[in-house]
PDB file of C-alpha atoms in Angstrom:
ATOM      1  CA  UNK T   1      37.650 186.179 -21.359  1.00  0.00           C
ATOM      2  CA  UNK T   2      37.574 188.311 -24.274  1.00  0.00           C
ATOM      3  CA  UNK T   3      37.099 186.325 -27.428  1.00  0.00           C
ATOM      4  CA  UNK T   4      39.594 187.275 -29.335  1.00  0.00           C
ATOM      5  CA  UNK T   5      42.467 186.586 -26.528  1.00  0.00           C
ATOM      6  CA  UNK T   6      43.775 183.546 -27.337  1.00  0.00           C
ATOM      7  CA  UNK T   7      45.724 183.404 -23.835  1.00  0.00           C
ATOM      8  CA  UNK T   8      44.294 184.218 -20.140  1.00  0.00           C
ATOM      9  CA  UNK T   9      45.603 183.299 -16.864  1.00  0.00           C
ATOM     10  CA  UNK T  10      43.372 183.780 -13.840  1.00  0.00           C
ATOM     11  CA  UNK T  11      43.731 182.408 -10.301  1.00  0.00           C
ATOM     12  CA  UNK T  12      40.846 180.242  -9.175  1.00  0.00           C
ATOM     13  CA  UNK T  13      39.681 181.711  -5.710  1.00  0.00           C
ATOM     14  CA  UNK T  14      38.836 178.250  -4.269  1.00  0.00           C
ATOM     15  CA  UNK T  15      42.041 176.782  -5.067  1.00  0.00           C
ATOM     16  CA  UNK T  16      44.404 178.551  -5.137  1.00  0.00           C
ATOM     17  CA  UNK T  17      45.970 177.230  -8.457  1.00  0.00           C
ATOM     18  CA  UNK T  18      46.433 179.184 -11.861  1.00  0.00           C
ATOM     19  CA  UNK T  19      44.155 178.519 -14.583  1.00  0.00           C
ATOM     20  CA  UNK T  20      46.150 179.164 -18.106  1.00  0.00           C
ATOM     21  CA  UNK T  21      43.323 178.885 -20.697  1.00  0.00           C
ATOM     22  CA  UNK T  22      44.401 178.184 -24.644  1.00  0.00           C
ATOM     23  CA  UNK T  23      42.289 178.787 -27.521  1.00  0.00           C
ATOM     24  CA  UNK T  24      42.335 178.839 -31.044  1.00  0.00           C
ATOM     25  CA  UNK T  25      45.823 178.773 -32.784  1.00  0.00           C
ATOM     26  CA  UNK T  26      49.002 178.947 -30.556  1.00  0.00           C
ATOM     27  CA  UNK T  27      51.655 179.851 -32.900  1.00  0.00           C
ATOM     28  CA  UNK T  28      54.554 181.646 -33.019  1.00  0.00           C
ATOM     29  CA  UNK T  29      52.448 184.577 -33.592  1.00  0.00           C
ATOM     30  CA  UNK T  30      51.508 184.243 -30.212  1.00  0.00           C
ATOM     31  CA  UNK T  31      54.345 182.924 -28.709  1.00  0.00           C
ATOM     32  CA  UNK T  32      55.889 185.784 -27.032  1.00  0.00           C
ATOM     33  CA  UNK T  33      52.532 185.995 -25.472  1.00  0.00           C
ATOM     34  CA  UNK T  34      52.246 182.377 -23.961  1.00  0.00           C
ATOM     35  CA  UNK T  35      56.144 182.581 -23.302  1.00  0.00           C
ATOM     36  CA  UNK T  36      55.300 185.433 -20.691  1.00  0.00           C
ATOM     37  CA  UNK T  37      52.654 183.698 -19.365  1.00  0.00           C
ATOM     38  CA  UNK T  38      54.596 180.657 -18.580  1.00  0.00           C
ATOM     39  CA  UNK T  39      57.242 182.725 -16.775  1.00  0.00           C
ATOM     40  CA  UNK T  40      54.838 184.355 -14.886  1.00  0.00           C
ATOM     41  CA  UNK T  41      53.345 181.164 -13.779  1.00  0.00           C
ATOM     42  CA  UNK T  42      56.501 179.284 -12.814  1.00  0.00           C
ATOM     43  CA  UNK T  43      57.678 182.379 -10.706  1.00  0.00           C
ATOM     44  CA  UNK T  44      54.537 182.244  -8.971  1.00  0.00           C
ATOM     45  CA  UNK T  45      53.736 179.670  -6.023  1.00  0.00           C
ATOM     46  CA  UNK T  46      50.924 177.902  -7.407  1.00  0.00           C
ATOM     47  CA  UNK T  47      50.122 174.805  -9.148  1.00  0.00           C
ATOM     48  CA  UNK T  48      49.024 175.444 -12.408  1.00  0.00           C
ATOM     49  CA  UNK T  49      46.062 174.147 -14.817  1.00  0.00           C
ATOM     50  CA  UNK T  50      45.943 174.669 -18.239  1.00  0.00           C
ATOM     51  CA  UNK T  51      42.857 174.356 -20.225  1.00  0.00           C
ATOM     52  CA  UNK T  52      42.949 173.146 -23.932  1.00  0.00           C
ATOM     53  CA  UNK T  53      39.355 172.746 -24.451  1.00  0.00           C
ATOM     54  CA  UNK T  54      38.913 175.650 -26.770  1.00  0.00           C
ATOM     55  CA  UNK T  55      42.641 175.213 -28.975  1.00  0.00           C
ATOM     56  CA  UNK T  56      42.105 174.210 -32.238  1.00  0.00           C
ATOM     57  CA  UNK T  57      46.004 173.684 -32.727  1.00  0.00           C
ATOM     58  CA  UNK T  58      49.437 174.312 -31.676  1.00  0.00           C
ATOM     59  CA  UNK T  59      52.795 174.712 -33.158  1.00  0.00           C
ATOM     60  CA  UNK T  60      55.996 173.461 -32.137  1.00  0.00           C
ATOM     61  CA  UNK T  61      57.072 177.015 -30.150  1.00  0.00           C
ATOM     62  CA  UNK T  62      53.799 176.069 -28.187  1.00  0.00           C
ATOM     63  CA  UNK T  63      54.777 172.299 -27.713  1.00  0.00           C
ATOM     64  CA  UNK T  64      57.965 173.458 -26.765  1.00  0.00           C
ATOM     65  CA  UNK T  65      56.670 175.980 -24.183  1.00  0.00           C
ATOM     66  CA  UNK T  66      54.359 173.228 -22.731  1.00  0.00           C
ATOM     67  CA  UNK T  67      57.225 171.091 -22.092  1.00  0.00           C
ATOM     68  CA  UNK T  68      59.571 173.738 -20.203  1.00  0.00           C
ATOM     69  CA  UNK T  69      56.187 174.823 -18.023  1.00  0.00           C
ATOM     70  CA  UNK T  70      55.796 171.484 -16.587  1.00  0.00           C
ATOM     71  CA  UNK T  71      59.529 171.036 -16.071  1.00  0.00           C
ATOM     72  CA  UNK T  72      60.631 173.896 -14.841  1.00  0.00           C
ATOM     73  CA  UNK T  73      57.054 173.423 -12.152  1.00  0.00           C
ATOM     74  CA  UNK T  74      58.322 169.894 -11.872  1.00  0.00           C
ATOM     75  CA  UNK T  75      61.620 171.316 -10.350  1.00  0.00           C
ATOM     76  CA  UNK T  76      60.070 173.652  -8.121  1.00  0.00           C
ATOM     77  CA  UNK T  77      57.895 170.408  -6.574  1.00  0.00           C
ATOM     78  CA  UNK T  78      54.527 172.189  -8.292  1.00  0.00           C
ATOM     79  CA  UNK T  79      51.774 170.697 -10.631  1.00  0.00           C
ATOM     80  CA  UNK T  80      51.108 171.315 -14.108  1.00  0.00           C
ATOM     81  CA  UNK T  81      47.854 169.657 -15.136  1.00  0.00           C
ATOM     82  CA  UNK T  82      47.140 170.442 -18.765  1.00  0.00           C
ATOM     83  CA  UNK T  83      43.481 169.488 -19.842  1.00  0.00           C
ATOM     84  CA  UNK T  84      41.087 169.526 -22.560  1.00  0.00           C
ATOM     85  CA  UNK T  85      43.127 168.150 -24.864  1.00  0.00           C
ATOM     86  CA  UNK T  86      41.206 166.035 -27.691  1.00  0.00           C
ATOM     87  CA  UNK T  87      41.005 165.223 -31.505  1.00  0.00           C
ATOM     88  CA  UNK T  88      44.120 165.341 -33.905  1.00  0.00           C
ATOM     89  CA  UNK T  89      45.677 167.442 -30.512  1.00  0.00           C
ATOM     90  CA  UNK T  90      46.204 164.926 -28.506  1.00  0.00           C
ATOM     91  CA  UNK T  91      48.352 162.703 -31.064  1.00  0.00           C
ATOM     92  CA  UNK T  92      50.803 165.771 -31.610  1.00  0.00           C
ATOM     93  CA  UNK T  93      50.526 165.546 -27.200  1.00  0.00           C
ATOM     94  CA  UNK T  94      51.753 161.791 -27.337  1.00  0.00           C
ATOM     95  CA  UNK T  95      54.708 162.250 -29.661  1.00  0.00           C
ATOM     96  CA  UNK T  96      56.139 164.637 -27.641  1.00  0.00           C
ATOM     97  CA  UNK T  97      55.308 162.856 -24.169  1.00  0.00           C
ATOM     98  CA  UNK T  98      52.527 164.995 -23.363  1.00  0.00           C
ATOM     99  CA  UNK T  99      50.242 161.442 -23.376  1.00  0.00           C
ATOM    100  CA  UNK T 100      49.315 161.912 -19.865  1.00  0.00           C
ATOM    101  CA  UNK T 101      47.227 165.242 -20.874  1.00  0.00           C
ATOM    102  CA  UNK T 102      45.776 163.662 -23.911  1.00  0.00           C
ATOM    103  CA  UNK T 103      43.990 161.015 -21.436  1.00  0.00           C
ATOM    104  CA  UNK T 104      42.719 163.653 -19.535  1.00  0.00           C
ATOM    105  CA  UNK T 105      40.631 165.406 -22.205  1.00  0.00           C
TER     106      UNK T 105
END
């Protein structure tokens, strides 16, 4: 991934599934960016994995996107597992009832 990309999807060739990986700051700088993402994800077939690990914070237009992933995957009977999510992150996670991907950091 190049190090400045703050957003990369890649399909994992074992599974299957999408891999969204997050780092940095996700702001509204970037959301038009991690907006496209998510629609490219949800109009694929796959379950879908997002990685945290390397996000040092997100804004509510990220939040927001989160939450209309894993719903609109929920509808279509898919996964979205969201992980790596630690530190003062996972707090703003449990407010919005994101908890369940703050216990899987």
């Amino acid at each position: 991934m190049d190090s400045d990309e703050p957003i990369h999807v890649a399909v994992d060739p074992e599974t299957g599934a999408s891999n969204l990986t997050l780092k940095g700051r996700i702001t509204v700088d970037c959301a038009r960016a991690f907006h496209k993402a998510a629609l490219d994800l949800v109009a694929g077939g796959t379950n879908v994995r997002v990685s945290c690990a390397g996000a040092e914070f997100f804004d509510v237009s990220a939040l927001q996107i989160f939450l209309s992933l894993g719903r609109e995957l929920m509808k279509r009977g898919r996964r979205c597992d969201i992980v790596g999510v630690g530190g003062p992150l996972a707090a703003d996670f449990r407010l919005v009832g994101l908890g369940g991907a703050a216990a899987q950091a």
